[in-house]
Coordinates of C-alpha atoms in Angstrom, one line a residue:
X1 CA 81.7 -78.2 20.9
X2 CA 81.0 -75.8 18.1
X3 CA 77.9 -74.5 19.8
X4 CA 79.8 -74.2 23.1
X5 CA 82.5 -72.0 21.4
X6 CA 79.9 -69.8 19.8
X7 CA 78.1 -69.3 23.1
X8 CA 81.4 -68.5 24.8
X9 CA 82.4 -66.0 22.1
X10 CA 79.0 -64.2 22.5
X11 CA 79.5 -64.1 26.3
X12 CA 82.9 -62.6 26.0
X13 CA 81.7 -60.0 23.6
X14 CA 78.8 -59.1 25.9
X15 CA 81.1 -58.8 28.9
X16 CA 83.6 -56.6 27.0
X17 CA 80.9 -54.0 26.5
X18 CA 79.9 -51.4 29.0
X19 CA 76.3 -52.4 29.7
X20 CA 75.6 -49.1 31.4
X21 CA 76.4 -46.9 28.4
X22 CA 75.3 -46.6 24.8
X23 CA 78.1 -45.2 22.7
X24 CA 76.6 -42.3 20.7
X25 CA 77.9 -41.7 17.2
X26 CA 79.0 -38.2 16.3
X27 CA 76.2 -35.7 15.7
X28 CA 73.5 -38.1 17.0
X29 CA 70.9 -36.5 19.3
X30 CA 71.7 -37.4 22.9
X31 CA 69.1 -38.9 25.3
X32 CA 69.1 -41.1 28.3
X33 CA 72.3 -42.6 29.6
X34 CA 75.4 -42.9 27.4
X35 CA 78.8 -41.7 26.3
X36 CA 80.6 -40.3 23.3
X37 CA 84.1 -39.4 22.3
X38 CA 84.5 -35.7 22.0
X39 CA 87.2 -34.3 19.7
X40 CA 85.3 -31.3 18.4
X41 CA 87.7 -28.8 20.0
X42 CA 90.1 -28.4 17.1
X43 CA 93.3 -27.4 19.1
X44 CA 93.1 -30.6 21.1
X45 CA 91.5 -32.8 18.5
X46 CA 94.3 -35.4 18.9
X47 CA 93.4 -35.7 22.6
X48 CA 89.8 -36.8 22.7
X49 CA 87.7 -36.8 25.8
X50 CA 85.2 -39.5 26.7
X51 CA 82.0 -37.8 27.7
X52 CA 79.6 -39.6 30.0
X53 CA 76.1 -38.1 30.1
X54 CA 72.7 -38.5 31.7
X55 CA 69.6 -36.7 30.3
X56 CA 66.4 -37.2 32.3
X57 CA 62.9 -37.3 30.9
X58 CA 61.2 -34.0 30.5
X59 CA 61.7 -30.7 28.6
X60 CA 65.4 -31.0 27.8
X61 CA 65.4 -27.5 26.3
X62 CA 64.8 -25.9 29.7
X63 CA 67.1 -28.1 31.9
X64 CA 70.2 -26.8 33.5
X65 CA 73.5 -28.3 32.4
X66 CA 75.9 -29.6 35.1
X67 CA 79.5 -30.5 34.3
X68 CA 80.7 -33.1 36.8
X69 CA 84.5 -33.4 37.0
X70 CA 86.0 -36.6 38.3
X71 CA 88.9 -37.1 40.7
X72 CA 92.4 -38.5 40.1
X73 CA 91.0 -42.0 39.3
X74 CA 89.7 -40.6 35.9
X75 CA 86.4 -42.4 36.4
X76 CA 83.8 -40.2 34.7
X77 CA 81.1 -42.9 34.4
X78 CA 81.2 -43.4 38.2
X79 CA 80.6 -39.7 38.8
X80 CA 77.9 -39.5 36.2
X81 CA 76.2 -42.5 37.8
X82 CA 76.4 -41.1 41.3
X83 CA 74.5 -37.9 40.1
X84 CA 71.8 -39.8 38.1
X85 CA 69.2 -40.0 40.8
X86 CA 69.7 -36.4 41.8
X87 CA 69.5 -35.3 38.2
X88 CA 66.2 -37.1 37.8
X89 CA 64.8 -35.3 40.8
X90 CA 66.0 -31.9 39.8
X91 CA 65.7 -32.4 36.0
X92 CA 69.3 -31.5 35.2
X93 CA 71.6 -32.7 32.4
X94 CA 74.7 -34.4 33.7
X95 CA 77.9 -34.1 31.6
X96 CA 80.9 -36.0 33.0
X97 CA 84.0 -35.6 30.7
X98 CA 86.7 -38.1 31.4
X99 CA 90.3 -36.7 31.0
X100 CA 92.2 -39.9 30.5
X101 CA 95.8 -40.4 31.7
X102 CA 96.6 -41.4 28.2
X103 CA 95.8 -38.0 26.7
X104 CA 96.0 -35.8 29.9
X105 CA 98.7 -37.4 32.0
X106 CA 99.4 -36.3 35.6
X107 CA 98.3 -33.3 37.5
X108 CA 99.8 -30.7 35.2
X109 CA 97.5 -31.7 32.3
X110 CA 94.3 -32.1 34.4
X111 CA 94.4 -30.5 37.9
X112 CA 96.5 -27.5 36.7
X113 CA 94.7 -27.2 33.4
X114 CA 97.7 -27.7 31.2
X115 CA 98.6 -24.0 31.5
X116 CA 102.2 -24.9 31.7
X117 CA 104.1 -27.9 30.3
X118 CA 105.0 -28.7 34.0
X119 CA 102.7 -26.8 36.3
X120 CA 104.9 -27.5 39.3
X121 CA 107.9 -25.8 37.7
X122 CA 106.3 -23.1 35.6
X123 CA 108.3 -20.6 33.5
X124 CA 107.6 -18.1 30.7
X125 CA 109.2 -20.5 28.3
X126 CA 107.0 -23.4 29.3
X127 CA 103.7 -21.5 29.2
X128 CA 101.3 -23.3 26.8
X129 CA 99.2 -21.3 24.3
X130 CA 95.7 -20.7 25.8
X131 CA 94.0 -22.8 23.2
X132 CA 96.1 -25.8 24.5
X133 CA 94.8 -25.4 28.1
X134 CA 92.6 -28.2 29.3
X135 CA 90.3 -25.5 30.7
X136 CA 89.5 -24.5 27.1
X137 CA 87.5 -27.7 26.4
X138 CA 84.5 -26.9 28.6
X139 CA 83.1 -24.0 26.5
X140 CA 83.0 -25.8 23.2
X141 CA 81.8 -29.0 24.9
X142 CA 78.9 -27.0 26.3
X143 CA 78.0 -25.9 22.8
X144 CA 78.2 -29.5 21.6
X145 CA 75.8 -30.6 24.4
X146 CA 73.4 -27.8 23.5
X147 CA 73.5 -28.7 19.8
X148 CA 72.9 -32.4 20.4
X149 CA 70.1 -32.0 22.9
X150 CA 68.3 -28.9 21.8
X151 CA 69.1 -27.4 25.2
X152 CA 68.7 -23.6 25.4
X153 CA 70.6 -22.8 28.5
X154 CA 72.8 -19.7 28.4
X155 CA 75.1 -20.9 31.2
X156 CA 76.2 -24.1 32.8
X157 CA 77.3 -25.2 36.3
X158 CA 80.3 -27.2 37.5
X159 CA 80.8 -29.7 40.3
X160 CA 84.4 -30.8 40.6
X161 CA 85.6 -33.2 43.3
X162 CA 89.1 -33.8 44.6
X163 CA 91.4 -33.4 41.5
X164 CA 88.3 -32.1 39.7
X165 CA 87.9 -29.5 42.5
X166 CA 91.5 -28.4 41.7
X167 CA 90.5 -28.0 38.1
X168 CA 87.3 -26.2 39.1
X169 CA 88.6 -23.5 41.4
X170 CA 91.5 -22.7 39.0
X171 CA 89.0 -22.6 36.1
X172 CA 87.2 -19.8 37.8
X173 CA 90.5 -17.8 38.0
X174 CA 91.9 -18.6 34.6
X175 CA 88.6 -18.4 32.7
X176 CA 86.5 -15.7 34.4
X177 CA 84.7 -14.9 31.2
X178 CA 83.4 -18.5 30.7
X179 CA 79.7 -19.1 30.8
X180 CA 79.9 -21.0 34.1
X181 CA 77.2 -19.7 36.4
X182 CA 78.0 -21.6 39.6
X183 CA 81.1 -23.7 40.4
X184 CA 81.4 -26.1 43.3
X185 CA 84.9 -27.1 44.1
X186 CA 84.5 -30.1 46.5
X187 CA 87.3 -31.5 48.6
X188 CA 90.3 -30.1 46.8
X189 CA 93.6 -31.5 48.0
X190 CA 95.3 -28.1 47.8
X191 CA 94.8 -24.7 46.2
X192 CA 96.2 -22.0 44.0
X193 CA 95.7 -19.0 46.3
X194 CA 94.9 -15.7 44.4
X195 CA 98.0 -14.1 46.0
X196 CA 100.3 -12.1 43.6
X197 CA 103.2 -12.5 46.0
X198 CA 103.2 -16.3 45.8
X199 CA 104.4 -18.1 42.7
X200 CA 102.2 -20.5 40.8
X201 CA 101.0 -23.2 41.4
X202 CA 100.5 -22.2 45.1
X203 CA 99.8 -18.6 44.2
X204 CA 99.3 -16.6 41.0
X205 CA 102.6 -14.8 40.5
X206 CA 104.1 -15.4 37.1
X207 CA 100.9 -17.0 35.8
X208 CA 98.3 -15.6 33.4
X209 CA 95.9 -15.0 36.4
X210 CA 98.2 -12.2 37.6
X211 CA 97.2 -10.2 34.5
X212 CA 93.4 -10.6 35.2
X213 CA 91.5 -8.2 37.4
X214 CA 90.7 -9.8 40.7
X215 CA 87.2 -8.5 40.5
X216 CA 86.6 -10.7 37.5
X217 CA 87.1 -13.9 39.5
X218 CA 86.1 -12.8 43.0
X219 CA 82.7 -11.8 41.7
X220 CA 82.0 -15.3 40.3
X221 CA 79.8 -17.8 42.2
X222 CA 82.5 -20.2 43.5
X223 CA 81.4 -22.5 46.3
X224 CA 84.2 -24.3 48.2
X225 CA 82.7 -27.5 49.6
X226 CA 84.4 -29.7 52.2
X227 CA 83.3 -32.5 54.4
X228 CA 83.8 -31.9 58.1
X229 CA 85.5 -35.3 58.4
X230 CA 87.8 -34.8 55.4
X231 CA 90.6 -34.2 57.8
X232 CA 93.0 -37.1 57.4
X233 CA 96.6 -35.8 56.8
X234 CA 97.6 -39.3 55.6
X235 CA 94.8 -39.6 52.9
X236 CA 96.1 -41.3 49.8
X237 CA 97.3 -38.9 47.1
X238 CA 97.3 -35.9 49.4
X239 CA 100.2 -33.6 48.5
X240 CA 102.6 -32.7 51.3
X241 CA 105.7 -30.6 51.6
X242 CA 107.0 -28.1 54.2
X243 CA 105.9 -24.9 52.4
X244 CA 102.5 -26.2 51.5
X245 CA 101.7 -27.7 54.9
X246 CA 102.9 -24.6 56.8
X247 CA 100.8 -22.3 54.6
X248 CA 97.6 -24.2 53.8
X249 CA 97.4 -26.9 56.5
X250 CA 98.0 -30.6 56.6
X251 CA 94.6 -31.9 55.5
X252 CA 91.8 -31.0 53.1
X253 CA 89.6 -29.5 55.7
X254 CA 92.2 -27.1 57.0
X255 CA 93.2 -26.2 53.5
X256 CA 89.7 -25.4 52.4
X257 CA 89.2 -23.1 55.3
X258 CA 92.5 -21.5 54.8
X259 CA 91.9 -20.9 51.1
X260 CA 88.5 -19.4 51.7
X261 CA 89.6 -17.1 54.5
X262 CA 92.8 -15.9 52.8
X263 CA 90.9 -15.3 49.5
X264 CA 88.3 -13.2 51.5
X265 CA 91.1 -11.2 53.1
X266 CA 92.8 -10.6 49.7
X267 CA 89.6 -9.5 48.1
X268 CA 88.8 -7.2 51.0
X269 CA 92.3 -5.7 50.9
X270 CA 91.8 -5.0 47.2
X271 CA 88.3 -3.5 47.7
X272 CA 86.8 -6.2 45.5
X273 CA 83.4 -7.7 46.0
X274 CA 83.7 -11.3 47.3
X275 CA 81.0 -13.8 46.1
X276 CA 82.8 -17.0 47.0
X277 CA 81.1 -19.2 49.7
X278 CA 82.0 -22.0 51.9
X279 CA 79.9 -25.2 52.4
X280 CA 80.9 -27.5 55.2
X281 CA 79.1 -30.8 54.9
X282 CA 78.3 -32.4 58.3
X283 CA 79.5 -36.0 58.7
X284 CA 81.1 -36.2 55.2
X285 CA 84.6 -37.5 54.5
X286 CA 86.3 -37.6 51.1
X287 CA 83.6 -39.7 49.4
X288 CA 82.0 -37.5 46.8
X289 CA 78.7 -39.4 47.1
X290 CA 78.3 -38.0 50.6
X291 CA 78.4 -34.4 49.4
X292 CA 76.1 -34.6 46.4
X293 CA 72.8 -33.8 48.3
X294 CA 74.3 -30.6 49.7
X295 CA 75.7 -29.7 46.3
X296 CA 72.4 -30.3 44.6
X297 CA 70.6 -28.1 47.1
X298 CA 73.0 -25.3 46.5
X299 CA 72.7 -25.6 42.8
X300 CA 69.0 -26.4 42.3
X301 CA 67.2 -26.3 45.6
X302 CA 65.3 -23.2 44.6
X303 CA 63.9 -24.7 41.4

């Protein structure tokens, strides 16, 4: 009986561990597949982010770094794992930070970057300090990855899907000076249009973006990716209300096309260069795995 209990205890302990990840202690050199808790950004030290990573074999110093931003399920490991085979083929470092509901609850803290205490009802009195924005984590995390891998990249790329795509396209507008080289916002549920006549979060009026030169964000390499079959207006979690539906459309496909076209029109009207692009993925729905091959070709197909 004693031997049985010992065996059972060992089994339980093994099952309680994530067999796909090696938890890396602070400051340990990163390699292979694993994860670590990141609290190195001092203003948000009390809100750590679990970072799932994959580093392929090869000269890590020369590899591009790709931040992969999960959707509303807050499942960073799944997104990291979905990119692993592609990362091996293209020799890219995958960094998938997981913004947990515990520390980054709701859409205001993640999708909307924690710019306002309540992003859906913004006001001057509820504007958070910039160092409290969730957007502010990526830059120091990039430095952490470089330090712990020996990577020498000057820039990084971003692939955000669904809620992560909301984060990604807003990141381009709120953080135009960041070292992000190329940003793919895939299958966003809805958008913050760079329209100074529409109030945040559906436009940029009364938000910090209204103080930024449109040239600064229109000149960045933002790729709006959408599956041609991501057109279900009843998709789970898809936001609807009269104003949003009338302006942007009733499904993700319509909204992506609207956002791209209206942004192009606004940039043209302002005389600003427009570097944003649209990538429609044939046959793809809302499953992020279906869009990865196209995203990888856009990012690394010329390597």
